[in-house]
PDB file of C-alpha atoms in Angstrom:
ATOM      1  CA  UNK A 725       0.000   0.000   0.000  1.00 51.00           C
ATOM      2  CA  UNK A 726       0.909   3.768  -0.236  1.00 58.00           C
ATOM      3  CA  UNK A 727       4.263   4.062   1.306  1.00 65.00           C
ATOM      4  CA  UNK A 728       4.667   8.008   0.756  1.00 75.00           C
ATOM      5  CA  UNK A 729       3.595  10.376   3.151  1.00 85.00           C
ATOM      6  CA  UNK A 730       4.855  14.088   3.221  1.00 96.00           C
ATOM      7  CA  UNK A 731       4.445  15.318   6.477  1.00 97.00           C
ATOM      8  CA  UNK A 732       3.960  14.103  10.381  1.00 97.00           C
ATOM      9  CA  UNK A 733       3.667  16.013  13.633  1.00 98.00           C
ATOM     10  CA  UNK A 734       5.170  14.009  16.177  1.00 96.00           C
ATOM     11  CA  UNK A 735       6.637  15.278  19.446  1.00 96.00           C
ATOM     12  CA  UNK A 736       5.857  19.328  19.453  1.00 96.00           C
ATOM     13  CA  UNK A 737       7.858  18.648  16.342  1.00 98.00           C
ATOM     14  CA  UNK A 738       6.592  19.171  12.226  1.00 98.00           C
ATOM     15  CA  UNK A 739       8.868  16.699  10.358  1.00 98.00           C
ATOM     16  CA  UNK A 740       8.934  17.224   6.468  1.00 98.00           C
ATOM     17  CA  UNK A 741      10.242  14.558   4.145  1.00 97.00           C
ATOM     18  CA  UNK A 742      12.145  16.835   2.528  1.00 98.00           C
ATOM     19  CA  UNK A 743      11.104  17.309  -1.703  1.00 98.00           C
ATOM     20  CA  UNK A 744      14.074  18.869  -2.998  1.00 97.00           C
ATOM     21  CA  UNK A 745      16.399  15.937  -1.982  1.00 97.00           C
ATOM     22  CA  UNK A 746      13.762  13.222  -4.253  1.00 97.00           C
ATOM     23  CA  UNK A 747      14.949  10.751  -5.760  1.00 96.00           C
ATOM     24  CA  UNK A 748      18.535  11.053  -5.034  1.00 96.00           C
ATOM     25  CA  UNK A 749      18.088  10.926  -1.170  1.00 95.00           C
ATOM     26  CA  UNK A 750      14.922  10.419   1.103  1.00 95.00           C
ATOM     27  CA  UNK A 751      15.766  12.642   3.824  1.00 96.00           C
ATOM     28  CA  UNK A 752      13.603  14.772   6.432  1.00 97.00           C
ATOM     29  CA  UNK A 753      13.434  18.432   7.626  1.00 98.00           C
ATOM     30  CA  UNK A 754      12.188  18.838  10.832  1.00 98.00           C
ATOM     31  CA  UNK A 755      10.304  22.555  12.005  1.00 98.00           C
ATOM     32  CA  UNK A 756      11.052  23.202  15.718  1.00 98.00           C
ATOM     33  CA  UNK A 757       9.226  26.998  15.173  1.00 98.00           C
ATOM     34  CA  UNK A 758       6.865  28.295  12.614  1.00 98.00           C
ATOM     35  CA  UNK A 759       9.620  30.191  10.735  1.00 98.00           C
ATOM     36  CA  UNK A 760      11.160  26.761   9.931  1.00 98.00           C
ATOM     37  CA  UNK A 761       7.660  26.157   8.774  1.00 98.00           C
ATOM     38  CA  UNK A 762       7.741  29.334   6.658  1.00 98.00           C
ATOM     39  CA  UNK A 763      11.384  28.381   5.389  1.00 98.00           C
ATOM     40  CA  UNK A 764      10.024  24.735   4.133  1.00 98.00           C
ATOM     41  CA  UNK A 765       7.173  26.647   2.474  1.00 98.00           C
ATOM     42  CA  UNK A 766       8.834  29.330   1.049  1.00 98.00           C
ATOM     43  CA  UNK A 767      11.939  26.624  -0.639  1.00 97.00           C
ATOM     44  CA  UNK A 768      10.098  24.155  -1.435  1.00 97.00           C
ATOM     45  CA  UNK A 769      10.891  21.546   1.478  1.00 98.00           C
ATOM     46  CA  UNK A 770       7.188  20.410   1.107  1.00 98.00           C
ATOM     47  CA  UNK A 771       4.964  22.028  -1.971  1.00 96.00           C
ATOM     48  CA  UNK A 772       1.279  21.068  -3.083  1.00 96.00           C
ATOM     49  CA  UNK A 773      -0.822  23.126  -2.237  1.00 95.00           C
ATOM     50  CA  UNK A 774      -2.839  20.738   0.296  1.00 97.00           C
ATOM     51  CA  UNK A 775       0.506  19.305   1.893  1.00 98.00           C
ATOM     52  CA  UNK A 776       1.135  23.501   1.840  1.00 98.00           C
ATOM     53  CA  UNK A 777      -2.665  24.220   3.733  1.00 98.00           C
ATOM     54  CA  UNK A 778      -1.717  21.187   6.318  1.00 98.00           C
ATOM     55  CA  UNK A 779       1.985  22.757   7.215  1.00 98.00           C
ATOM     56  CA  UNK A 780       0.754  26.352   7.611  1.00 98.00           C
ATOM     57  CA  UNK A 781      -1.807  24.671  10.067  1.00 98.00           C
ATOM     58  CA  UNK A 782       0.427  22.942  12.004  1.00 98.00           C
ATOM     59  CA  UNK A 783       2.718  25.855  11.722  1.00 98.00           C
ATOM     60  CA  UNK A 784       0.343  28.076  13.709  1.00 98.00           C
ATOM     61  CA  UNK A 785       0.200  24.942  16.627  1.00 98.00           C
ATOM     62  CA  UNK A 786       4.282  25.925  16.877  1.00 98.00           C
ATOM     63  CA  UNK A 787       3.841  28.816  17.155  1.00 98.00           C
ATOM     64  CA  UNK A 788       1.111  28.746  20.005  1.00 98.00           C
ATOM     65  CA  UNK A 789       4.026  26.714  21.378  1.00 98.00           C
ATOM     66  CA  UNK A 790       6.131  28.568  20.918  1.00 98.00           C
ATOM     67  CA  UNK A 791       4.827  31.945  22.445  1.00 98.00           C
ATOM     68  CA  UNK A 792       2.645  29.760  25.417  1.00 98.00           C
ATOM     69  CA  UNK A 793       4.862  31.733  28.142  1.00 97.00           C
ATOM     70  CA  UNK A 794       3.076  35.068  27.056  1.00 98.00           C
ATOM     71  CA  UNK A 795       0.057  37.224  28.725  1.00 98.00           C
ATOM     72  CA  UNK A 796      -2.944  36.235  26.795  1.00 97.00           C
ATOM     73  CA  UNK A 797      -2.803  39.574  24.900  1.00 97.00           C
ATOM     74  CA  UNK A 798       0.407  39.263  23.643  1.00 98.00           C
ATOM     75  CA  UNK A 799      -0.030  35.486  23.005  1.00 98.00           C
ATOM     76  CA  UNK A 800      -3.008  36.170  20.905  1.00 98.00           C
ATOM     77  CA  UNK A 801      -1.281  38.913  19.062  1.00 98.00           C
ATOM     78  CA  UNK A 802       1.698  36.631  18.674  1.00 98.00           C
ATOM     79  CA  UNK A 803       0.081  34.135  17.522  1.00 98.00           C
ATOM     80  CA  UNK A 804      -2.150  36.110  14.814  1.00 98.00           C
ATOM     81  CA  UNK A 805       1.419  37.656  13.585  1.00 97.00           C
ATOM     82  CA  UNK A 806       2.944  34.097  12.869  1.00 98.00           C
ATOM     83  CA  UNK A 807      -0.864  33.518  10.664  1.00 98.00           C
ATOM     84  CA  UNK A 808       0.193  36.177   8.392  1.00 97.00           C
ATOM     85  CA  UNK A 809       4.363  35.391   8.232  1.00 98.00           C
ATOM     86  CA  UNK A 810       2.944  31.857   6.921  1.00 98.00           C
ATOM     87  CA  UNK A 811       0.356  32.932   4.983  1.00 97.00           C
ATOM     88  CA  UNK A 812       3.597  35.111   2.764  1.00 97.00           C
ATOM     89  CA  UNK A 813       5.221  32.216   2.323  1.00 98.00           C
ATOM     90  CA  UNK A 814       3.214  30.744  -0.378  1.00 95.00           C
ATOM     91  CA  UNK A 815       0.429  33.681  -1.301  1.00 91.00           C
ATOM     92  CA  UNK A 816      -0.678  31.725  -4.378  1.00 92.00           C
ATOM     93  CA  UNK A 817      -1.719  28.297  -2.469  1.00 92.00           C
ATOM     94  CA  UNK A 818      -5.170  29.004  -1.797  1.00 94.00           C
ATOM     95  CA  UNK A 819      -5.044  25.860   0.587  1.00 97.00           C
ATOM     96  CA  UNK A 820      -2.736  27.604   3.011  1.00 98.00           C
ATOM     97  CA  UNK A 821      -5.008  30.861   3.316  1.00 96.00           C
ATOM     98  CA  UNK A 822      -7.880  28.221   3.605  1.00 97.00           C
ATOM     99  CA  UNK A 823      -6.141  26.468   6.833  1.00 98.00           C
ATOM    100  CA  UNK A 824      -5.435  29.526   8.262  1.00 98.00           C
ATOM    101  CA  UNK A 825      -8.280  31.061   8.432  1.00 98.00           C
ATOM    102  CA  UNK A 826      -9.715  28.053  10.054  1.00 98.00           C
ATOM    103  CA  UNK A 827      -6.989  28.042  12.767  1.00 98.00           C
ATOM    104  CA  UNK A 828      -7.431  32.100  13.256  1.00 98.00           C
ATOM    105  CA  UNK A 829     -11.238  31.327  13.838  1.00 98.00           C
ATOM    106  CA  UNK A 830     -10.657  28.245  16.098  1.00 98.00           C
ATOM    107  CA  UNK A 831      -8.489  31.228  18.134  1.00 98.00           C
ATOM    108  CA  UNK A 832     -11.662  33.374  18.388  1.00 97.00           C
ATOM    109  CA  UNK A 833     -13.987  30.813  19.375  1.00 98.00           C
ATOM    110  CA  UNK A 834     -11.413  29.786  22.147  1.00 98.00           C
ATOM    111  CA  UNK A 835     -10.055  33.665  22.818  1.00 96.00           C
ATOM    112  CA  UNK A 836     -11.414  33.526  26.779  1.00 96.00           C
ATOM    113  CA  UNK A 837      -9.747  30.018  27.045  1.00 98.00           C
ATOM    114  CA  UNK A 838      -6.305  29.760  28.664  1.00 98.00           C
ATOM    115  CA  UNK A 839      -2.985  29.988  26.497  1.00 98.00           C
ATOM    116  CA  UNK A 840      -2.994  25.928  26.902  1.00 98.00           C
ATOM    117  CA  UNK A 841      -6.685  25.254  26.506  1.00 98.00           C
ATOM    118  CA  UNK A 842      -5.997  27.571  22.944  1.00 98.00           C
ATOM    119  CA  UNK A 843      -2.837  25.658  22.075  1.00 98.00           C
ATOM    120  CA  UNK A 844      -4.789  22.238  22.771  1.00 98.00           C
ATOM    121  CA  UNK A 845      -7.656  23.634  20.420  1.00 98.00           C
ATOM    122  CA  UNK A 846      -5.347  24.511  17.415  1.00 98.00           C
ATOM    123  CA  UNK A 847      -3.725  21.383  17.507  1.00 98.00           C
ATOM    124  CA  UNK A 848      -7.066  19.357  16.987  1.00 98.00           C
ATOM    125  CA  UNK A 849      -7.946  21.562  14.501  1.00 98.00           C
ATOM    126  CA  UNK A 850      -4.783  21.147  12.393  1.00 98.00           C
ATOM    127  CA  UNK A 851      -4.977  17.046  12.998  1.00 98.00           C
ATOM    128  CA  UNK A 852      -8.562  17.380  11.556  1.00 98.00           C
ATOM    129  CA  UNK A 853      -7.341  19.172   8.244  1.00 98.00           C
ATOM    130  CA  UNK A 854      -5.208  16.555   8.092  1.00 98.00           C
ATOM    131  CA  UNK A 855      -7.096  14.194   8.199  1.00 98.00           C
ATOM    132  CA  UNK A 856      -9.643  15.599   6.355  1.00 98.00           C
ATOM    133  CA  UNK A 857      -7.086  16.269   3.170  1.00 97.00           C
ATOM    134  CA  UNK A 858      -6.359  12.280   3.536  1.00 96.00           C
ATOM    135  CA  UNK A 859      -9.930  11.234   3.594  1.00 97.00           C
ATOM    136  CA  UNK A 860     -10.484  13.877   0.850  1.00 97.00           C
ATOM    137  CA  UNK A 861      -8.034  11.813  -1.420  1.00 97.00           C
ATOM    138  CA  UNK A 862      -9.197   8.332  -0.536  1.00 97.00           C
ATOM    139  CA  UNK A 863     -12.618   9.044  -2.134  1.00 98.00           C
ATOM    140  CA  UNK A 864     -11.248  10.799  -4.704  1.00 97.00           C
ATOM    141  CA  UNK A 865      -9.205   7.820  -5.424  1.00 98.00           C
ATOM    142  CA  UNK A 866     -12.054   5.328  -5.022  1.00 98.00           C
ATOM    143  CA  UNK A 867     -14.655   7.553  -7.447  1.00 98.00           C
ATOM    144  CA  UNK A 868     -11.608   7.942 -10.064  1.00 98.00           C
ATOM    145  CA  UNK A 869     -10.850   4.475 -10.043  1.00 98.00           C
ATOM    146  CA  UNK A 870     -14.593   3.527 -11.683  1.00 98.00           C
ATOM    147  CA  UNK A 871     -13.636   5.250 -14.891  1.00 97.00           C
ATOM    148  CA  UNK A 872     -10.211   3.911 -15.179  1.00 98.00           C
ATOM    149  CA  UNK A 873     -10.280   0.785 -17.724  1.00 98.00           C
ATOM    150  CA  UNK A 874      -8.153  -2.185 -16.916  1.00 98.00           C
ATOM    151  CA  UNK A 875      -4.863  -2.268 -19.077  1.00 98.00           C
ATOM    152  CA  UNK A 876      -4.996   1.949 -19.204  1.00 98.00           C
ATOM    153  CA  UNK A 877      -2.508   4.354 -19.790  1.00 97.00           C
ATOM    154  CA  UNK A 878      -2.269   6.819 -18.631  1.00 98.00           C
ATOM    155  CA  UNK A 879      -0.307  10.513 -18.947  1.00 97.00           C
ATOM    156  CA  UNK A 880       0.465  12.745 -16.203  1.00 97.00           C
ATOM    157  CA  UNK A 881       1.750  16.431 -15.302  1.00 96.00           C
ATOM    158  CA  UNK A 882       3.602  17.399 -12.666  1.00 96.00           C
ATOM    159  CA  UNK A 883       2.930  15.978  -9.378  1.00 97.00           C
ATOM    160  CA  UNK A 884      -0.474  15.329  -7.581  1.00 96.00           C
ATOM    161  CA  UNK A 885       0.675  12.627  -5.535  1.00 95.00           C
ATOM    162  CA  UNK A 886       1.099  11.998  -2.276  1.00 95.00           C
ATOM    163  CA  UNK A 887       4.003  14.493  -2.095  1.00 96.00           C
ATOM    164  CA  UNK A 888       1.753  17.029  -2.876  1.00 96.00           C
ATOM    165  CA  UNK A 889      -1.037  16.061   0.033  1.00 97.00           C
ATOM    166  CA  UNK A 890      -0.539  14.835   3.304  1.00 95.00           C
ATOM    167  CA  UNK A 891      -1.107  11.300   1.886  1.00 92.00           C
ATOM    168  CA  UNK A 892      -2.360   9.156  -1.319  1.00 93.00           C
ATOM    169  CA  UNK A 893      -2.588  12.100  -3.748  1.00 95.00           C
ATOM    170  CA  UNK A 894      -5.316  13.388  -5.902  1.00 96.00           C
ATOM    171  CA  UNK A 895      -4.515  12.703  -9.472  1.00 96.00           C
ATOM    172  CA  UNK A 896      -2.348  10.234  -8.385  1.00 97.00           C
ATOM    173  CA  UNK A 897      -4.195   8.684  -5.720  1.00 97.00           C
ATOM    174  CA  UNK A 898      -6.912   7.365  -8.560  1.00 98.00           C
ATOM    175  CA  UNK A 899      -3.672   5.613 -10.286  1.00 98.00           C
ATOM    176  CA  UNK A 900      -2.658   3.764  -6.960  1.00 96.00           C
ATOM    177  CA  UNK A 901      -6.289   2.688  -6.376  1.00 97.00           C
ATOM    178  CA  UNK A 902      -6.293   1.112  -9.650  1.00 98.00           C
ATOM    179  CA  UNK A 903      -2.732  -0.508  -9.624  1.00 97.00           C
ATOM    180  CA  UNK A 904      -4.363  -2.146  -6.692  1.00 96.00           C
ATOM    181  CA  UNK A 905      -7.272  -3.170  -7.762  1.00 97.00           C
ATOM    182  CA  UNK A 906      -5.577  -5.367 -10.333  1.00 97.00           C
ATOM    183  CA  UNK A 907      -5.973  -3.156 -13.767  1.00 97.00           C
ATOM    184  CA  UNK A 908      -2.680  -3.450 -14.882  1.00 97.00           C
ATOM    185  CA  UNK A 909      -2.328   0.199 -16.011  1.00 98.00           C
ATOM    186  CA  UNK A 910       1.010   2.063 -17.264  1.00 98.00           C
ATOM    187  CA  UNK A 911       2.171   5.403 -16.795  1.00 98.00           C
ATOM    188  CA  UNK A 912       3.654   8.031 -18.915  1.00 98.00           C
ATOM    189  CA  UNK A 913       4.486  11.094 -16.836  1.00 98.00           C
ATOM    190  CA  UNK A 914       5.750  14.284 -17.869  1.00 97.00           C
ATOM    191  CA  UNK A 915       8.790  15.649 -17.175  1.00 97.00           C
ATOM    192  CA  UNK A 916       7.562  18.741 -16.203  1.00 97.00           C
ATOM    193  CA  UNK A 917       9.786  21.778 -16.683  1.00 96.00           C
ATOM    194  CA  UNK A 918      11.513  23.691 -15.527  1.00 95.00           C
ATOM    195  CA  UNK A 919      11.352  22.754 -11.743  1.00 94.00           C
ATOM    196  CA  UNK A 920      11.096  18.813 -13.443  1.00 97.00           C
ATOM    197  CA  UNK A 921       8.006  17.337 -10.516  1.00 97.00           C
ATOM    198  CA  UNK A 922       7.699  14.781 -12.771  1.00 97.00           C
ATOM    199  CA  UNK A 923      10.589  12.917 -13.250  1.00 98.00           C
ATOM    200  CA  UNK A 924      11.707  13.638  -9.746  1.00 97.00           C
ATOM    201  CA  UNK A 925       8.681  13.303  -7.731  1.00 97.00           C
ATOM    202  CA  UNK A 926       5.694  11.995  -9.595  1.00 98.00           C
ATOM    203  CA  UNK A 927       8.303   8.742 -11.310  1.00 97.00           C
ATOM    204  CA  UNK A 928       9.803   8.536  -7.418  1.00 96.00           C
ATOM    205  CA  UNK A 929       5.944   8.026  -6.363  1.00 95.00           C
ATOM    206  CA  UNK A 930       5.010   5.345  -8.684  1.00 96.00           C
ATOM    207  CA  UNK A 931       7.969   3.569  -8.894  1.00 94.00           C
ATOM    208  CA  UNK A 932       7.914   3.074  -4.905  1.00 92.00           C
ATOM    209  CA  UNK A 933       4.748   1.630  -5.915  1.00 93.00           C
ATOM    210  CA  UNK A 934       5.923  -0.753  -8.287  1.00 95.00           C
ATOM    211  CA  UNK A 935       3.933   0.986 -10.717  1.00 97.00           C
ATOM    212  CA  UNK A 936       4.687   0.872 -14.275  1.00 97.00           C
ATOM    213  CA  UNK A 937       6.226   4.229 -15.309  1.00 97.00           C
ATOM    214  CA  UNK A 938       7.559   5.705 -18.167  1.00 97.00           C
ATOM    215  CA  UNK A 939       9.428   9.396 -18.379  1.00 98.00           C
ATOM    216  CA  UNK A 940       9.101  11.340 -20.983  1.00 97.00           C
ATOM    217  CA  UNK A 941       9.454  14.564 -22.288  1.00 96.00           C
ATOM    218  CA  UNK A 942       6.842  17.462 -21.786  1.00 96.00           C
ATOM    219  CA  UNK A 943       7.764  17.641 -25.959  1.00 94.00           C
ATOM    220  CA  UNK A 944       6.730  14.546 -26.643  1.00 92.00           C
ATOM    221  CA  UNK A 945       3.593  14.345 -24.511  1.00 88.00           C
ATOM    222  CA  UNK A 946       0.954  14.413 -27.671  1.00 80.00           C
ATOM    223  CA  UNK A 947       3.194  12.384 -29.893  1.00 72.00           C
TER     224      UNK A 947
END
């Protein structure tokens, strides 16, 4: 089954597997702060614009970490501050101003709450996102799949995978549902240029799969 997944909070810690290292390395970049958050974002440690929406989420929980010692005032203010430094990092992923604005109103439903009871809130709210963008892409995946004839193949762009989500992928996520289903389907995928997501990321995907892949250039994508 799916053995790619982008991101993970674990220990009051956001770890990244880190995108610009694929496929020469698997490595991981772990956020301590938000601005390590903002840093992934903003270079391209983890891109897509759901994985993005997920990570500025989380990136707001660090930062109610981060400034929990403060007088609720400040905190509040602190905390609203590190919503817009994220929210820079990527101003085109509509995703990330989508998750924020979520956390920002989880912040106003909670504001007579203690700094702890707020912290505690923002960190269910960014596990639900989460898991919302995975269940998202599972039923994607399963709907997709009833349209996909055995023995396809199939072209792709870029990368809507799993490195582009939290988990399974969207474009993506409807080829691994039918690889395992059984409908022995192939896979040309794009180069993509100039930043090239699909022969590093989208090939690294299916190929960890066992997926039948094929790169090719973006030139020769009609031929």
């Amino acid at each position: 089954m799916n053995k790619v997944k982008t991101l993970e909070f674990k220990d009051g810690s956001l770890i990244f597997l880190d995108q610009r290292k694929i496929p020469s390395q698997v490595s991981f970049f772990k956020c301590k702060g938000y601005r390590d958050v903002e840093y992934a974002i903003k270079d391209m440690v983890v891109r897509g614009a759901p994985a993005i929406g997920v990570a500025g989420a989380y990136g707001m929980v660090l930062a109610a970490r981060e400034y929990n010692h403060l007088p609720k005032e400040e905190f509040i203010k602190a905390i609203m501050k590190s919503a817009d430094v994220l929210g820079n990092a990527r101003p085109t992923a509509v995703n990330l101003m989508w998750a924020i604005s979520r956390m920002k109103k989880v912040i106003n439903e909670n504001i007579n709450h203690s700094n702890d009871k707020i912290y505690d809130a923002l960190l269910k709210e960014a596990k639900t996102i989460e898991d919302e963008d995975i269940q998202t892409n599972r039923s994607m995946a399963k709907y997709g799949n009833t349209i996909v004839p055995n023995g396809a193949t199939i072209l792709t762009h870029c990368n809507a995978g799993a490195l582009a989500t939290v988990d399974y992928g969207t474009a993506l996520g409807v080829i691994r549902e039918a690889h395992y289903s059984g409908k022995n389907i192939k896979v040309y995928a794009d180069e993509t240029r100039p930043r090239l997501q699909g022969a590093k990321l989208t090939c690294w995907e299916l190929i960890q799969e066992g997926i039948s892949t094929t790169l090719i250039p973006d030139t020769v994508s009609a031929v």
